[in-house]
Structure formats: C-alpha cells, structure tokens
Coordinates of C-alpha atoms in Angstrom, one line a residue:
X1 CA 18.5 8.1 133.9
X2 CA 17.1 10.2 131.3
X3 CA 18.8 11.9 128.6
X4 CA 19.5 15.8 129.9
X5 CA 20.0 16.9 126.5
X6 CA 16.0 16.0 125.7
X7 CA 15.2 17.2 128.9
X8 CA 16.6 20.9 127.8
X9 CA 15.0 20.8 124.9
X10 CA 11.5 19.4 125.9
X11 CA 12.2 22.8 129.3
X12 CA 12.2 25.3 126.3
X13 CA 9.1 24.2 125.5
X14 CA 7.5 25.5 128.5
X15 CA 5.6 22.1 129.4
X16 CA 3.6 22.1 132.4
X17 CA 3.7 19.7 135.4
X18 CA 0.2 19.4 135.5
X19 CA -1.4 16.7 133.1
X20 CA -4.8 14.6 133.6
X21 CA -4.1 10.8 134.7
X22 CA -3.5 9.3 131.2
X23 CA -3.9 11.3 127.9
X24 CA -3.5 9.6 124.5
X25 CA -5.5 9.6 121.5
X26 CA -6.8 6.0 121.8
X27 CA -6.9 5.4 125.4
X28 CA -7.3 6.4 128.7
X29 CA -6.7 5.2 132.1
X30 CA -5.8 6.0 136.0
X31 CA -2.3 6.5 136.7
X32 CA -2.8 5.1 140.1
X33 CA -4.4 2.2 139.6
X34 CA -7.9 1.1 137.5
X35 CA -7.6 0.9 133.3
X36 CA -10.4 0.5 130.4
X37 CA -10.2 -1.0 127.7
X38 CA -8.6 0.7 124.6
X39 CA -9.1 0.3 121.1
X40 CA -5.8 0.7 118.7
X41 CA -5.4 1.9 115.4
X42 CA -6.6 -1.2 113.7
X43 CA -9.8 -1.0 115.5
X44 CA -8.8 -4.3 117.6
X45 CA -9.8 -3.9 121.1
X46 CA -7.5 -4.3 123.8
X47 CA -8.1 -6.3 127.1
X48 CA -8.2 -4.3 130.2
X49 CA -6.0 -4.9 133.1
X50 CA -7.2 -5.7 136.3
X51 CA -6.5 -2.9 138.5
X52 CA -4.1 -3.9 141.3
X53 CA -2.9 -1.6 144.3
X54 CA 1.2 -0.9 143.9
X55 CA 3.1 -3.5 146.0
X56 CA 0.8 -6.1 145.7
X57 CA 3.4 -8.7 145.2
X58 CA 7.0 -8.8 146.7
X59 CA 8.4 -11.5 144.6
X60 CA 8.9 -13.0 141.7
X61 CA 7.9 -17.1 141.6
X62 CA 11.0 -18.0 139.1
X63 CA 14.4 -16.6 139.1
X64 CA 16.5 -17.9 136.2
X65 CA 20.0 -17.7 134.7
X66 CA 20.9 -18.3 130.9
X67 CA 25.0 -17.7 129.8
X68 CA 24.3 -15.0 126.8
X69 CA 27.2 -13.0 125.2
X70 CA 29.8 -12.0 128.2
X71 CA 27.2 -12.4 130.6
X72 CA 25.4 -15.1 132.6
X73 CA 22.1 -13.4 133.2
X74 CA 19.7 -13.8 135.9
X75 CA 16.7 -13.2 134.9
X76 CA 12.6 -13.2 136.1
X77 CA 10.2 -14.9 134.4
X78 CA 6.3 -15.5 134.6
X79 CA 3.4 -16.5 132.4
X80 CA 2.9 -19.5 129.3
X81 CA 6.1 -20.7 127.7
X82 CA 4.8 -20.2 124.2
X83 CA 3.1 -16.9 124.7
X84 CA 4.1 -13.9 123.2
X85 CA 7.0 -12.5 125.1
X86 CA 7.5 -9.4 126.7
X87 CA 11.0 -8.0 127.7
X88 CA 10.8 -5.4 130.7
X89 CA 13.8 -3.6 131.2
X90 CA 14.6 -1.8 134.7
X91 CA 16.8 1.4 135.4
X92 CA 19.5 2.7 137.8
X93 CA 18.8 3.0 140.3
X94 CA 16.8 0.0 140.4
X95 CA 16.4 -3.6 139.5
X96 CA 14.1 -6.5 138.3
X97 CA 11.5 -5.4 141.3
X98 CA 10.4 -2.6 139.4
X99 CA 8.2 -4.6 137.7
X100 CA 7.3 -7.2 140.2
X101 CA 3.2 -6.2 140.2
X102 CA 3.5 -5.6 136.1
X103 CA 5.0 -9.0 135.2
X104 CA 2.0 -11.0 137.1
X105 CA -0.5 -8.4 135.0
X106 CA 0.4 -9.2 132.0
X107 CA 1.6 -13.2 132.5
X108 CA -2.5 -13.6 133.4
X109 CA -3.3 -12.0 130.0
X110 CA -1.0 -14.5 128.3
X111 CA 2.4 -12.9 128.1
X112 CA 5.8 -14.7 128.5
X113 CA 7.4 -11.7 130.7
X114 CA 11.1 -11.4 131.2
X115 CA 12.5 -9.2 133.4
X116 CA 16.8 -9.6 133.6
X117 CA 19.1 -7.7 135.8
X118 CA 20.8 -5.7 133.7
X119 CA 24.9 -6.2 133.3
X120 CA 26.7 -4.9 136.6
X121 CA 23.2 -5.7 138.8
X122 CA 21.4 -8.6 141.1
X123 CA 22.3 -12.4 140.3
X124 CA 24.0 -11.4 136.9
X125 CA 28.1 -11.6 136.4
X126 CA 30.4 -11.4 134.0
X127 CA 31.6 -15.0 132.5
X128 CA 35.5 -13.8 132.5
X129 CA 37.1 -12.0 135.0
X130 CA 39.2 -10.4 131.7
X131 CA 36.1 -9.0 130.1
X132 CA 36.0 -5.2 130.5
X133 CA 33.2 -3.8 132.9
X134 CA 32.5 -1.5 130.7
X135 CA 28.8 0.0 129.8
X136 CA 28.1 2.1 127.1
X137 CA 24.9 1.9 126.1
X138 CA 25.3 -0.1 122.6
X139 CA 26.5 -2.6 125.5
X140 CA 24.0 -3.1 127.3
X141 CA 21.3 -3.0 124.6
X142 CA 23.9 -6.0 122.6
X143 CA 23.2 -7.6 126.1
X144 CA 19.5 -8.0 125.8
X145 CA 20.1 -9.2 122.1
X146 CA 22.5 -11.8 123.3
X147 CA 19.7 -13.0 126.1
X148 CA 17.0 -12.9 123.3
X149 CA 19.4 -15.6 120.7
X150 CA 20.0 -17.5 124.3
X151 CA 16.2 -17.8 125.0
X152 CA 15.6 -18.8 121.0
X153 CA 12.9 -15.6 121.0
X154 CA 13.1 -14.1 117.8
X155 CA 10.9 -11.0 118.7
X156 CA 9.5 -9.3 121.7
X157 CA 7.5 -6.5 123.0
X158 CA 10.4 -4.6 124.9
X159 CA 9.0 -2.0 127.5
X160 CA 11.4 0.1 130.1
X161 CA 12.0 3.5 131.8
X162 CA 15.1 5.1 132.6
X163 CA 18.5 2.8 131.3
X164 CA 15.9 0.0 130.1
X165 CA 13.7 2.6 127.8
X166 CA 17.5 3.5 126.3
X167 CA 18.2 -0.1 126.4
X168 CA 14.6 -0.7 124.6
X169 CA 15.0 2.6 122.0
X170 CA 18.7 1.5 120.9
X171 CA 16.6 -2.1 119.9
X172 CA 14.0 -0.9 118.5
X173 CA 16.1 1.5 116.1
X174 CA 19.3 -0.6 115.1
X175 CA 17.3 -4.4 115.5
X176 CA 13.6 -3.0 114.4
X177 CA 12.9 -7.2 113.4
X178 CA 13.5 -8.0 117.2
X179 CA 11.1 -5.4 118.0
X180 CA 7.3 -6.3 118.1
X181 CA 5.8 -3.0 120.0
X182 CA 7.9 -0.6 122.4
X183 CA 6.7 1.3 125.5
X184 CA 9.3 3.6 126.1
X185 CA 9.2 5.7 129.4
X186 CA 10.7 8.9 128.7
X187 CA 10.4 9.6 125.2
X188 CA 13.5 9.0 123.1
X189 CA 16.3 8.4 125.2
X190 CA 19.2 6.9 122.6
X191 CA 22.4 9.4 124.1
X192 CA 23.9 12.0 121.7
X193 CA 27.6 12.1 123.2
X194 CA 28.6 15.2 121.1
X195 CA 25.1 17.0 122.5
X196 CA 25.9 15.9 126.0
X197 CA 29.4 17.9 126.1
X198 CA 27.7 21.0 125.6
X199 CA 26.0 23.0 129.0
X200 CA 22.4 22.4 129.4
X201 CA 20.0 24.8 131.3
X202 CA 20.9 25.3 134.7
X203 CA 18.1 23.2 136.3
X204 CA 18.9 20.4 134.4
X205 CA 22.5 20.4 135.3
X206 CA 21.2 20.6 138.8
X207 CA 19.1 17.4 138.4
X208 CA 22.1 15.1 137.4
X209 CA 24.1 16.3 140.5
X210 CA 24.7 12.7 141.1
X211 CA 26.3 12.7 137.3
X212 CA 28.8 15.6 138.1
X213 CA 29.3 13.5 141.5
X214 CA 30.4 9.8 139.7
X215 CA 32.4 12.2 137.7
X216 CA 35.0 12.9 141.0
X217 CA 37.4 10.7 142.6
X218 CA 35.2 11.6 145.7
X219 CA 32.0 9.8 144.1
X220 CA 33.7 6.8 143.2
X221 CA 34.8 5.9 146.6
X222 CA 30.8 6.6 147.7
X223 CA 29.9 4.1 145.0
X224 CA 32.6 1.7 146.0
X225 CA 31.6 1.1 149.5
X226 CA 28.9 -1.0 149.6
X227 CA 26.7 1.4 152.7
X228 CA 27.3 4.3 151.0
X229 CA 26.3 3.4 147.5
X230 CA 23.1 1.7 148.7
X231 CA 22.1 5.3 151.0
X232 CA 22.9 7.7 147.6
X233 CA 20.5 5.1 146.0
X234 CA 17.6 5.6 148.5
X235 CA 18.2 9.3 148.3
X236 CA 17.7 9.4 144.4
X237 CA 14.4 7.1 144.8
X238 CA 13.2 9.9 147.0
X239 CA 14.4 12.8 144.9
X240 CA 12.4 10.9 141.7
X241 CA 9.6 9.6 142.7
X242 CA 8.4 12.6 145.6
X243 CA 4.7 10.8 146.2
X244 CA 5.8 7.3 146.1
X245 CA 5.4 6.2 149.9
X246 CA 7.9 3.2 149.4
X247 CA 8.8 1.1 153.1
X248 CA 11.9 -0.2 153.9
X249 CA 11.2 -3.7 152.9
X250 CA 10.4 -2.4 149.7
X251 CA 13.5 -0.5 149.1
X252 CA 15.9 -3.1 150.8
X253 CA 14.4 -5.6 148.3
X254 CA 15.9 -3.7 145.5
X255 CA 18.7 -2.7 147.2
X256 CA 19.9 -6.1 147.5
X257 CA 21.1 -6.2 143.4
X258 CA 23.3 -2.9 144.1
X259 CA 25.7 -5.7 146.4
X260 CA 27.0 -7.0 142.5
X261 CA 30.1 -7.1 142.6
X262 CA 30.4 -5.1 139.2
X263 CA 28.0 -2.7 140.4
X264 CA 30.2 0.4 141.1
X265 CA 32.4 0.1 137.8
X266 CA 29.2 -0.8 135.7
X267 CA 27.5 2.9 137.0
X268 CA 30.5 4.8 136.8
X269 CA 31.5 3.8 133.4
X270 CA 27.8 4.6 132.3
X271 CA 28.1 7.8 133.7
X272 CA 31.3 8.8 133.0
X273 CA 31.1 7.4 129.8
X274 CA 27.4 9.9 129.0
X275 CA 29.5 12.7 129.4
X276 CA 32.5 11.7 127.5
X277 CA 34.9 11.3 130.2
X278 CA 35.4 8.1 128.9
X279 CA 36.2 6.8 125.2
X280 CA 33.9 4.1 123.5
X281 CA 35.1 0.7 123.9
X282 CA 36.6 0.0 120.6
X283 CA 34.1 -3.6 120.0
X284 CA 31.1 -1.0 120.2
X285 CA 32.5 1.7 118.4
X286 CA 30.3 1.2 115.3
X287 CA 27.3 0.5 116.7
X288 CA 28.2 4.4 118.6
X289 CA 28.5 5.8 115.0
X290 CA 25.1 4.7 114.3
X291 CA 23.1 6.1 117.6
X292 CA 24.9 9.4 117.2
X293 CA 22.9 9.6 114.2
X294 CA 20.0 9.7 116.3
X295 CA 18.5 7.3 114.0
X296 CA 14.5 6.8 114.5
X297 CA 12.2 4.2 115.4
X298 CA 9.8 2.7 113.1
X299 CA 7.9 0.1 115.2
X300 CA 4.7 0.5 117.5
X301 CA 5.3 2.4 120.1
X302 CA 3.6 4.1 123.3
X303 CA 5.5 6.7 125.3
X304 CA 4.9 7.4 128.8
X305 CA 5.9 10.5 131.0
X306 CA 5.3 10.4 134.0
X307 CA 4.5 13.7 135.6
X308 CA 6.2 14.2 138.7
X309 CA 9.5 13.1 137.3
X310 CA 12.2 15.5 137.5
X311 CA 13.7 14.6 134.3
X312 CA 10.2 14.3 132.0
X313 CA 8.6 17.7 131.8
X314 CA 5.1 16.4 131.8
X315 CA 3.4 17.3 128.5
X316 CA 2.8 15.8 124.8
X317 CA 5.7 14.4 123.9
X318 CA 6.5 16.6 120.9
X319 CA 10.2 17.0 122.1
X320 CA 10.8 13.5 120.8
X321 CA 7.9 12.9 118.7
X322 CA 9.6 13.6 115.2
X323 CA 11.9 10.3 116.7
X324 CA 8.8 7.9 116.0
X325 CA 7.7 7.3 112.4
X326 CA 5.7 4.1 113.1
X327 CA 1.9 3.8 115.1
X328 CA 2.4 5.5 118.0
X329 CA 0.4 6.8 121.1
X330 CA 2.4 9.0 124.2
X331 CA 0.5 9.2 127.8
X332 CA 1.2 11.3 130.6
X333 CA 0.8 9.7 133.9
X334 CA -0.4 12.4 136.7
X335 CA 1.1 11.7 140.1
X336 CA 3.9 9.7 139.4
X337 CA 7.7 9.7 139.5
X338 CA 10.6 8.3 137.8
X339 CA 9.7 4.1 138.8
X340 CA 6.9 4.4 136.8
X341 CA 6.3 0.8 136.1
X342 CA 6.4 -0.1 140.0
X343 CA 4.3 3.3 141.1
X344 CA 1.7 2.2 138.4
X345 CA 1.6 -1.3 137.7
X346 CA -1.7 -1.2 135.8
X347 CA -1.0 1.6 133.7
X348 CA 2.3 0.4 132.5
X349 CA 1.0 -3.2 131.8
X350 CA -2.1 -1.4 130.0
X351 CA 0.4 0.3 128.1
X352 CA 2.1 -2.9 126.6
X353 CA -0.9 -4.2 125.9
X354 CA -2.0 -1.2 124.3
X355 CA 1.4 -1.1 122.2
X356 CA 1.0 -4.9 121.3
X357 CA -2.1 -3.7 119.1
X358 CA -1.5 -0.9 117.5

C-alpha cells in the first residue's frame, strides 16, 4: 500500500477528509459514477466516458500468458490490437479485477488495456523454481518492463493505485520513454528505505498494523495458510474502502489470485523488505540507489486521492506535487476508498483519458 512516510508528511499538513467529487484545474467529474468531457492543456478535448454503475462486469473476455523476464505472466486484455495501449496495474491486496469495469471503458474508446497479475499473484509463476521470490519494488516495476519488450509495446499509458501506482511512478521516473501519460493513485509513491526506518506519527503507524504484523514470525504463518491469508485480506478491503458495499462473489473473485503459490513469500518480502528488515537483492541494487534519490517524474500525469482512504489524506496533492515537473492535473475523489479504480470505474477511466491529452 501507500507510502507512510508521504502519508506523515501530507498529516502535518492538516488536509481535510472532506473534498467535492472530483477537483482539478481542467476537469471535473462524479466520483461515483457519470463524467464530462474535459479539455487538457493543449486545448484538445477529451471524450467522455460513459458512466457505468461499479460491478457492472465480473469478467474479463481474454486471459493471456506471455514468458517475460523470470516470469510467465498472465495477463487481461481488451480492446483493438493496434490501439494505443494502456497498462493498468493492481495492488495488494487485490488483483487484475480491480479494473474489470475500467478496462471495458476505455477498450470502447479505442485502448489496447492490459491488466497482468503482478509477480507472486493469480495465473502468474515464476519460470525457475531457483529464481528468488523476492519483491522489492525496482522488481516488480523491471517486471512490467520485461512484459512491455514481450508484448513488442514500446510505450504505454501506465495507470495504478496502491503497489501498481509505485509500480507505474518507478516507470515513469527511471524509463520516462516507456511512459506515454501516468495516472497515479496516491501521489508519489517510489519508497525512501532510509525515511521508512524512522517513526512516523502515531496514526500512521497504526494504519500499517498489518506491516508490523508480516514483520513477526506470527504473521507469516497467517500469510502461509491459505484461509487465513485470504480472511486478513477481506478484513483490509473493509478497513480501506469503508463505503464500498462489495458481496461475496465479488470478493471471492479476487481472492482466488491470493491461492499463488508465491503469494505469501512475494507480500512478506515486500513488506519486510519497506521497512528494511530485509537487504536489496544484489541484481536490483542499482536500480535502489537511484529511487532513493527520489528522483522525479517528467511525463503527463494526473494524481488521484481518493477521499475516504486511510492512507491518502484527501486534499491538493501538494505533499507530492514538487515530485511532478511535467503537465499535470491531481483529483480528489469524495466517497471512495483505497480500490479506487474498481469503486469508480468511470472516474479512473476518465482519468486516463484525461492524462492521455495533456
């Protein structure tokens, strides 16, 4: 999930929770469901999403796998071969159903959407059984790179929330000519290790109890039994996300990518890893060195918060802003929790389509 160490810093701020639906200097739009048409910074206007209610669809139509890197990746797709493509990265703890209603959006606008399980997650496995599970996040954003060379896609819009809007920022800052727009949930979420050593404020700390929790020998034997991990999961979804009315079909959908085989050592590595429990992997040492720099990002980008998210103090986004030296717009979405992208399908398509103009 998010960065704590932006959190503490956007808390000291004094941020309200309150916002309006959507608030951004060229658009605006219903958190919940309708959109209208935008105009970006180069005066282009942008089509408007059909408004469609959250959970419309329960499935994607075409589940693929590609090998890329260490991985054989299974992946969503949806919409034209040869349209403009459109990377959508989930979080934990979710998967590829996160954007289930989005991808559909934005495939009828003309969008080749991708949407892969991330390393560790659904359909997607390891190619050697001697590869490290390991997951810092320079890994999982060399990952994506490695599905993009596999797919022969020289440049996408990348959009995510939670590990995928990491995934998406670490892109967009060390790979900027991969990167044609980003809509980044969360602000700036690239990890500082050495800032995330040192105590944050005490309701922060209190947010990542699960952290602390994956930290103890305790945790990992929750995470390692199949039950157990999948019940801690449903309990975060409802911590996160306190109006979304998700069913169990819904849930149990999701749930079903959390039965990976790598799941448990892929989460508590992450985890562990944040808080430097663990020691970078010595193949993505150097990429570390760079994102500890905090290094910014220079293409398009929209940032979303979404209000009702414990770990995104709803407000303007000036506790990242200085991140973000290309066009850029941030949005605060009233009424909505951490899944953002499934919770608001029509806001978050909006918003790539947004990002893909300005």
């Amino acid at each position: 999930m998010i960065n704590r160490r932006t959190f503490t810093k956007a808390i000291g701020l004094g941020t309200g929770a309150a916002a309006i639906s959507m608030t951004g200097p060229h658009s605006t739009a219903s958190a919940a469901g309708g959109a209208t048409a935008s105009r970006a910074q180069g005066g282009t206007a942008a089509p408007t999403v059909p408004a469609v209610a959250p959970g419309t669809h329960t499935a994607f139509r075409t589940l693929k796998h590609v090998r890329a890197g260490v991985l054989d990746i299974g992946y969503a797709e949806a919409g034209p071969a040869h349209g403009p493509v459109v990377l959508c990265l989930h979080g934990w703890p979710y998967d590829i159903h996160s954007y289930v209603d989005v991808a559909p959006l934005l495939a009828d606008l003309g969008y080749r959407v991708i949407v892969p399980y991330l390393r560790g997650h659904g359909s997607t496995r390891f190619l050697s059984a001697r590869t490290p599970r390991t997951a810092e996040q320079s890994a999982i954003a060399l990952d994506i790179i490695a599905l993009m060379d596999a797919l022969k896609i020289d440049k996408a819009l990348l959009a995510g929330f939670d590990w995928g809007s990491r995934t998406a920022d670490i892109i967009a800052a060390l790979w900027p000519e991969r990167v044609k727009a980003l809509v980044s949930t969360g602000g700036y979420l690239i990890t500082d290790i050495k800032a995330q050593r040192e105590p944050a404020a005490p309701a922060v700390e209190h947010n990542w109890w699960y952290q602390w929790y994956f930290a103890t020998e305790r945790g990992k034997k929750a995470m390692e039994n199949v039950d157990e991990r999948i019940a801690l999961c449903r309990y975060v979804w409802t911590l996160v996300s306190p109006d979304w009315d998700f069913d169990d079909a819904t849930f149990q959908r999701t749930a079903q990518a959390f039965e990976n085989p790598d799941y448990a050592a892929i989460v508590l590595y992450n985890y562990r890893w944040r808080i430097g429990l663990i020691e970078t992997e010595s193949r993505y040492g150097r990429y570390e060195a760079r994102l500890a720099a905090q290094p910014p990002i220079g293409v398009p980008t929209i940032t979303l918060d979404p209000a009702l998210d414990p770990f995104t103090p709803a407000g303007d986004g000036s506790a990242y802003r200085d991140h973000f030296t290309g066009p850029y717009e941030h949005r605060t979405l009233a009424n909505i929790g951490h899944n953002l992208p499934q919770e608001a399908p029509t806001a978050f398509a909006q918003a790539v389509v947004d990002a893909d103009r300005l």
